[in-house]
XYZ file of C-alpha atoms in Angstrom:
348
model
C 87.437 145.453 87.895
C 87.605 146.291 91.613
C 90.143 145.216 94.132
C 87.896 142.411 95.407
C 87.601 141.027 91.885
C 91.392 141.050 91.484
C 91.795 139.099 94.738
C 89.190 136.590 93.573
C 91.071 136.146 90.315
C 94.335 135.531 92.206
C 92.687 132.940 94.451
C 91.070 131.283 91.427
C 94.413 131.204 89.632
C 96.126 129.546 92.628
C 93.346 126.946 92.941
C 93.472 126.156 89.203
C 97.295 125.869 89.335
C 97.061 123.492 92.308
C 94.560 121.326 90.420
C 96.836 121.441 87.357
C 99.845 120.218 89.409
C 97.720 117.421 90.891
C 96.419 116.419 87.446
C 99.941 116.383 85.952
C 101.278 114.252 88.821
C 98.369 111.787 88.626
C 98.750 111.523 84.837
C 102.515 110.903 84.963
C 102.335 108.504 87.914
C 99.503 106.667 86.172
C 101.491 106.590 82.905
C 104.720 105.240 84.471
C 102.884 102.420 86.288
C 100.861 101.345 83.239
C 103.899 101.779 80.923
C 106.100 99.599 83.153
C 103.360 96.967 83.290
C 103.077 97.077 79.471
C 106.839 96.567 78.977
C 107.337 93.838 81.587
C 104.140 91.795 81.195
C 104.666 88.644 79.129
C 101.192 89.035 77.586
C 101.936 92.569 76.349
C 105.349 93.883 75.192
C 106.995 90.812 76.764
C 110.341 92.214 77.916
C 110.508 90.652 81.419
C 113.772 92.229 82.591
C 112.879 94.458 85.571
C 116.491 95.099 86.645
C 117.411 96.207 83.122
C 114.375 98.500 82.946
C 115.207 100.045 86.313
C 118.839 100.560 85.249
C 117.700 102.306 82.048
C 115.562 104.643 84.183
C 118.446 105.343 86.576
C 120.939 105.988 83.755
C 118.528 108.393 82.040
C 117.615 110.194 85.296
C 121.281 110.428 86.370
C 122.229 112.011 83.045
C 119.422 114.602 83.052
C 119.959 115.413 86.748
C 123.694 115.906 86.112
C 122.938 118.317 83.261
C 120.439 120.300 85.377
C 122.695 120.502 88.447
C 126.284 120.594 87.132
C 126.044 121.950 83.582
C 123.048 124.296 83.319
C 123.002 125.150 87.074
C 119.190 125.090 87.144
C 119.219 123.438 90.587
C 121.755 124.159 93.329
C 123.694 121.096 94.578
C 123.751 120.262 98.288
C 126.992 120.776 100.214
C 128.041 117.242 101.100
C 131.339 115.667 102.181
C 132.586 112.330 100.859
C 132.133 110.781 104.322
C 128.522 111.985 104.563
C 127.833 110.707 101.040
C 129.196 107.238 101.835
C 127.502 106.967 105.228
C 124.138 108.526 104.350
C 123.406 108.606 100.621
C 124.897 105.219 99.664
C 122.708 103.200 102.122
C 119.631 105.101 100.900
C 120.657 104.337 97.291
C 120.962 100.629 98.132
C 117.467 100.573 99.661
C 116.012 102.523 96.720
C 117.552 100.131 94.174
C 116.036 97.117 95.987
C 112.638 98.849 96.252
C 112.553 99.669 92.515
C 113.847 96.243 91.490
C 111.243 94.302 93.483
C 108.339 96.640 92.675
C 109.035 96.446 88.928
C 109.445 92.662 89.171
C 105.974 92.362 90.723
C 104.373 93.659 87.487
C 105.343 90.392 85.784
C 103.207 88.350 88.187
C 100.418 90.608 89.508
C 97.700 92.845 88.107
C 98.042 96.627 88.342
C 94.936 96.824 90.544
C 96.187 94.249 93.068
C 99.623 95.907 93.274
C 97.938 99.225 94.176
C 95.981 97.430 96.899
C 99.177 95.948 98.362
C 100.818 99.398 98.326
C 98.226 100.490 100.906
C 100.510 98.732 103.427
C 103.103 101.518 103.061
C 101.922 103.560 106.110
C 101.930 100.344 108.176
C 105.525 99.567 107.184
C 106.726 103.142 107.746
C 105.084 103.251 111.182
C 106.399 99.864 112.348
C 109.939 100.575 111.127
C 109.778 104.077 112.637
C 108.743 102.620 116.009
C 111.449 99.929 115.886
C 114.118 102.587 115.113
C 112.625 104.984 117.722
C 111.633 107.644 115.164
C 107.927 107.189 115.958
C 106.199 106.833 119.325
C 104.106 103.705 119.847
C 100.424 104.605 120.237
C 97.719 101.990 120.736
C 95.138 103.855 118.599
C 97.625 104.258 115.724
C 98.532 100.577 116.005
C 94.829 99.634 115.877
C 94.522 101.688 112.700
C 97.559 99.890 111.224
C 95.899 96.544 112.039
C 92.712 97.644 110.210
C 94.752 98.587 107.110
C 96.559 95.241 107.210
C 93.241 93.399 107.634
C 91.804 95.241 104.634
C 94.792 94.314 102.442
C 94.556 90.691 103.663
C 90.875 90.578 102.638
C 91.771 92.090 99.240
C 94.472 89.426 98.817
C 92.002 86.686 99.785
C 89.633 87.887 97.055
C 92.353 88.218 94.374
C 91.492 86.115 91.317
C 95.100 85.969 90.044
C 96.925 85.535 93.349
C 100.602 84.742 92.831
C 102.704 84.125 95.942
C 105.983 85.109 94.231
C 104.498 88.393 92.999
C 103.013 89.171 96.430
C 106.365 88.437 98.114
C 108.180 90.749 95.676
C 105.691 93.591 96.210
C 105.755 93.226 100.011
C 109.572 93.299 99.926
C 109.384 96.442 97.752
C 107.067 98.090 100.305
C 109.373 97.078 103.185
C 112.517 98.440 101.481
C 110.769 101.666 100.426
C 109.432 102.210 103.957
C 112.919 101.613 105.379
C 114.339 104.107 102.874
C 111.832 106.782 103.935
C 112.676 106.303 107.623
C 116.423 106.238 106.913
C 116.124 109.551 105.015
C 114.848 111.070 108.291
C 117.663 109.473 110.304
C 120.615 109.879 107.914
C 119.770 113.146 106.106
C 116.971 115.225 107.640
C 118.354 114.920 111.180
C 121.621 116.418 109.852
C 119.827 119.359 108.250
C 120.152 118.000 104.689
C 117.069 118.195 102.495
C 117.057 116.803 98.942
C 114.447 117.756 96.368
C 113.621 115.166 93.658
C 116.277 116.553 91.258
C 119.176 116.660 93.733
C 117.960 113.317 95.090
C 118.335 111.777 91.623
C 121.680 113.563 91.178
C 123.122 111.880 94.280
C 121.094 108.650 94.599
C 120.511 107.456 90.996
C 124.226 106.712 90.283
C 124.332 104.622 93.505
C 121.269 102.676 92.339
C 122.921 102.054 88.976
C 126.028 100.607 90.653
C 124.063 98.427 93.089
C 121.721 97.103 90.389
C 124.620 96.176 88.095
C 125.558 93.281 90.437
C 122.254 91.303 90.233
C 121.927 92.380 86.584
C 125.252 90.745 85.636
C 124.243 87.537 87.435
C 120.532 87.254 86.602
C 119.646 89.184 83.434
C 122.792 89.828 81.419
C 123.309 86.131 80.469
C 119.677 85.838 79.289
C 119.818 89.114 77.369
C 123.096 88.051 75.719
C 121.817 84.604 74.739
C 118.416 85.800 73.449
C 119.774 88.920 71.678
C 117.315 91.089 73.616
C 119.822 93.943 73.758
C 118.227 95.570 70.713
C 116.187 98.190 72.528
C 113.265 100.028 71.016
C 114.456 103.589 71.644
C 110.970 105.027 71.189
C 109.478 102.722 73.843
C 112.321 102.897 76.362
C 113.113 106.553 75.675
C 109.555 107.723 76.301
C 109.242 105.375 79.297
C 112.426 106.820 80.856
C 111.306 110.374 80.102
C 107.986 109.699 81.869
C 109.906 108.348 84.896
C 112.033 111.501 85.063
C 109.068 113.808 84.435
C 107.291 112.124 87.349
C 110.120 113.232 89.660
C 109.775 116.793 88.363
C 106.018 116.600 88.969
C 106.648 115.492 92.579
C 108.921 118.537 92.994
C 106.201 120.839 91.638
C 103.328 119.234 93.551
C 105.019 119.221 96.967
C 106.699 122.586 96.396
C 103.567 124.410 95.207
C 100.969 122.621 97.366
C 101.934 120.199 100.169
C 102.956 116.605 100.911
C 99.426 115.985 102.212
C 97.973 117.069 98.847
C 100.227 114.462 97.232
C 98.925 111.794 99.631
C 95.310 112.654 98.783
C 96.150 112.748 95.060
C 97.794 109.336 95.499
C 94.519 107.875 96.805
C 92.660 109.277 93.761
C 95.359 107.833 91.475
C 95.038 104.378 93.087
C 91.277 104.253 92.518
C 91.753 105.431 88.909
C 94.351 102.706 88.336
C 92.049 100.054 89.760
C 89.243 101.270 87.439
C 91.640 101.370 84.457
C 93.027 97.915 85.252
C 89.506 96.488 85.368
C 88.002 98.313 82.358
C 90.920 98.560 79.886
C 93.510 95.906 80.770
C 90.613 93.568 81.700
C 92.117 92.499 85.021
C 89.643 90.758 87.288
C 88.566 92.870 90.254
C 86.287 90.983 92.639
C 83.813 92.434 95.178
C 86.010 91.006 97.983
C 88.986 92.884 96.428
C 87.072 96.147 96.562
C 85.720 95.566 100.075
C 89.200 94.784 101.418
C 90.812 97.737 99.674
C 87.947 99.993 100.805
C 88.666 99.015 104.408
C 92.393 99.659 103.921
C 91.590 102.957 102.179
C 89.570 104.166 105.182
C 92.480 103.272 107.459
C 94.970 105.162 105.281
C 92.610 108.173 105.060
C 92.286 108.237 108.874
C 96.072 107.949 109.232
C 96.620 110.922 106.880
C 93.965 112.907 108.781
C 95.699 112.158 112.102
C 99.076 113.224 110.701
C 97.530 116.478 109.432
C 96.003 117.210 112.854
C 99.374 116.521 114.521
C 101.112 118.874 112.070
C 98.502 121.589 112.720
C 98.929 121.173 116.492
C 102.729 121.394 116.198
C 102.424 124.491 113.986
C 100.022 126.070 116.495
C 102.446 125.430 119.370
C 105.324 126.882 117.346
C 103.350 130.067 116.579
C 102.218 130.393 120.213
C 105.833 130.088 121.348
C 106.877 132.770 118.855
C 104.131 135.089 120.170
C 105.254 134.489 123.775
C 108.888 135.171 122.865
C 107.925 138.356 121.013
C 105.769 139.505 123.944
C 108.641 138.806 126.350
C 111.055 140.777 124.175
C 108.678 143.766 123.982
C 108.163 143.646 127.768
C 111.922 143.657 128.350
C 112.350 146.604 125.961
C 109.604 148.534 127.759
C 111.101 147.833 131.183
C 114.531 148.966 129.939
C 112.912 152.113 128.533
C 111.184 152.808 131.856
C 114.477 152.328 133.720
C 116.285 154.755 131.402
C 113.451 157.271 131.825
C 113.618 156.994 135.633
C 117.422 157.381 135.549
C 117.153 160.544 133.442
C 114.598 162.033 135.819
C 116.813 161.434 138.846
């Protein structure tokens, strides 16, 4: 086969690999969400202990991450002082533990489809918190887009057949804490030149989450578990659930590393629609036309937001390349002028 055919095969291979990474991430993300709902829902597995479930995940992920980083040396650890760990990683761990606790708790009260609709508020929360902490610039058109997303989610909530105020409050708190965590990662880590991939992130953050979650667990869930003898865990159920949670982090590492963060955002939109369809067709959750209209409006807002971010990234990349070209041209001009000067000196 000719050279052109070989290039075509390489391109095809890269495209197929990208689709494979997307499919794996969607499958694992889908599986973790549905699996958590199955375990926590009182009409299904009926083990309504979200803090305990989150702690099991964190203990499992901490152990595997420790083996990969410290024992088998598959992933390089990040150079980090004790002071930096306490000032930067510990606050992020506290926010992450609250986000996971509240998001898992919401599965007890809300349908999978409605939770995905509420999660559409994530860009709104990230933007508002970013503006308040001066990490984002306030723009009227971006704010208008945020209002349209919020309006769409409000319409979806209005049309929700199984609206539960406690569940909605828990999910909104989860979104707020997760958005704060994402902004704080920029402030506390990225601004200091520290970048954590999902494995090193679990290595440093998961033990913090475990410690923070142990406090509400001892107060709220441990007494109930002790009195009802619910400590007898099904290792098949909780083992496979924890493995899926860890595998999801690996899939994030692969997807972002081999494609881009934007690809993950687009894949996330596809996953949300699949979950809504699954929730309606398999779990038999009620999805009303008002639900779909509201989420559709929010979806358009999120899609426009992602498009705007992509355009901004492209513009920034274009400016960076133009600056590099100008610097290179300036360097070549200086070298030529120096060469001309040396030539003139030799002639005289």
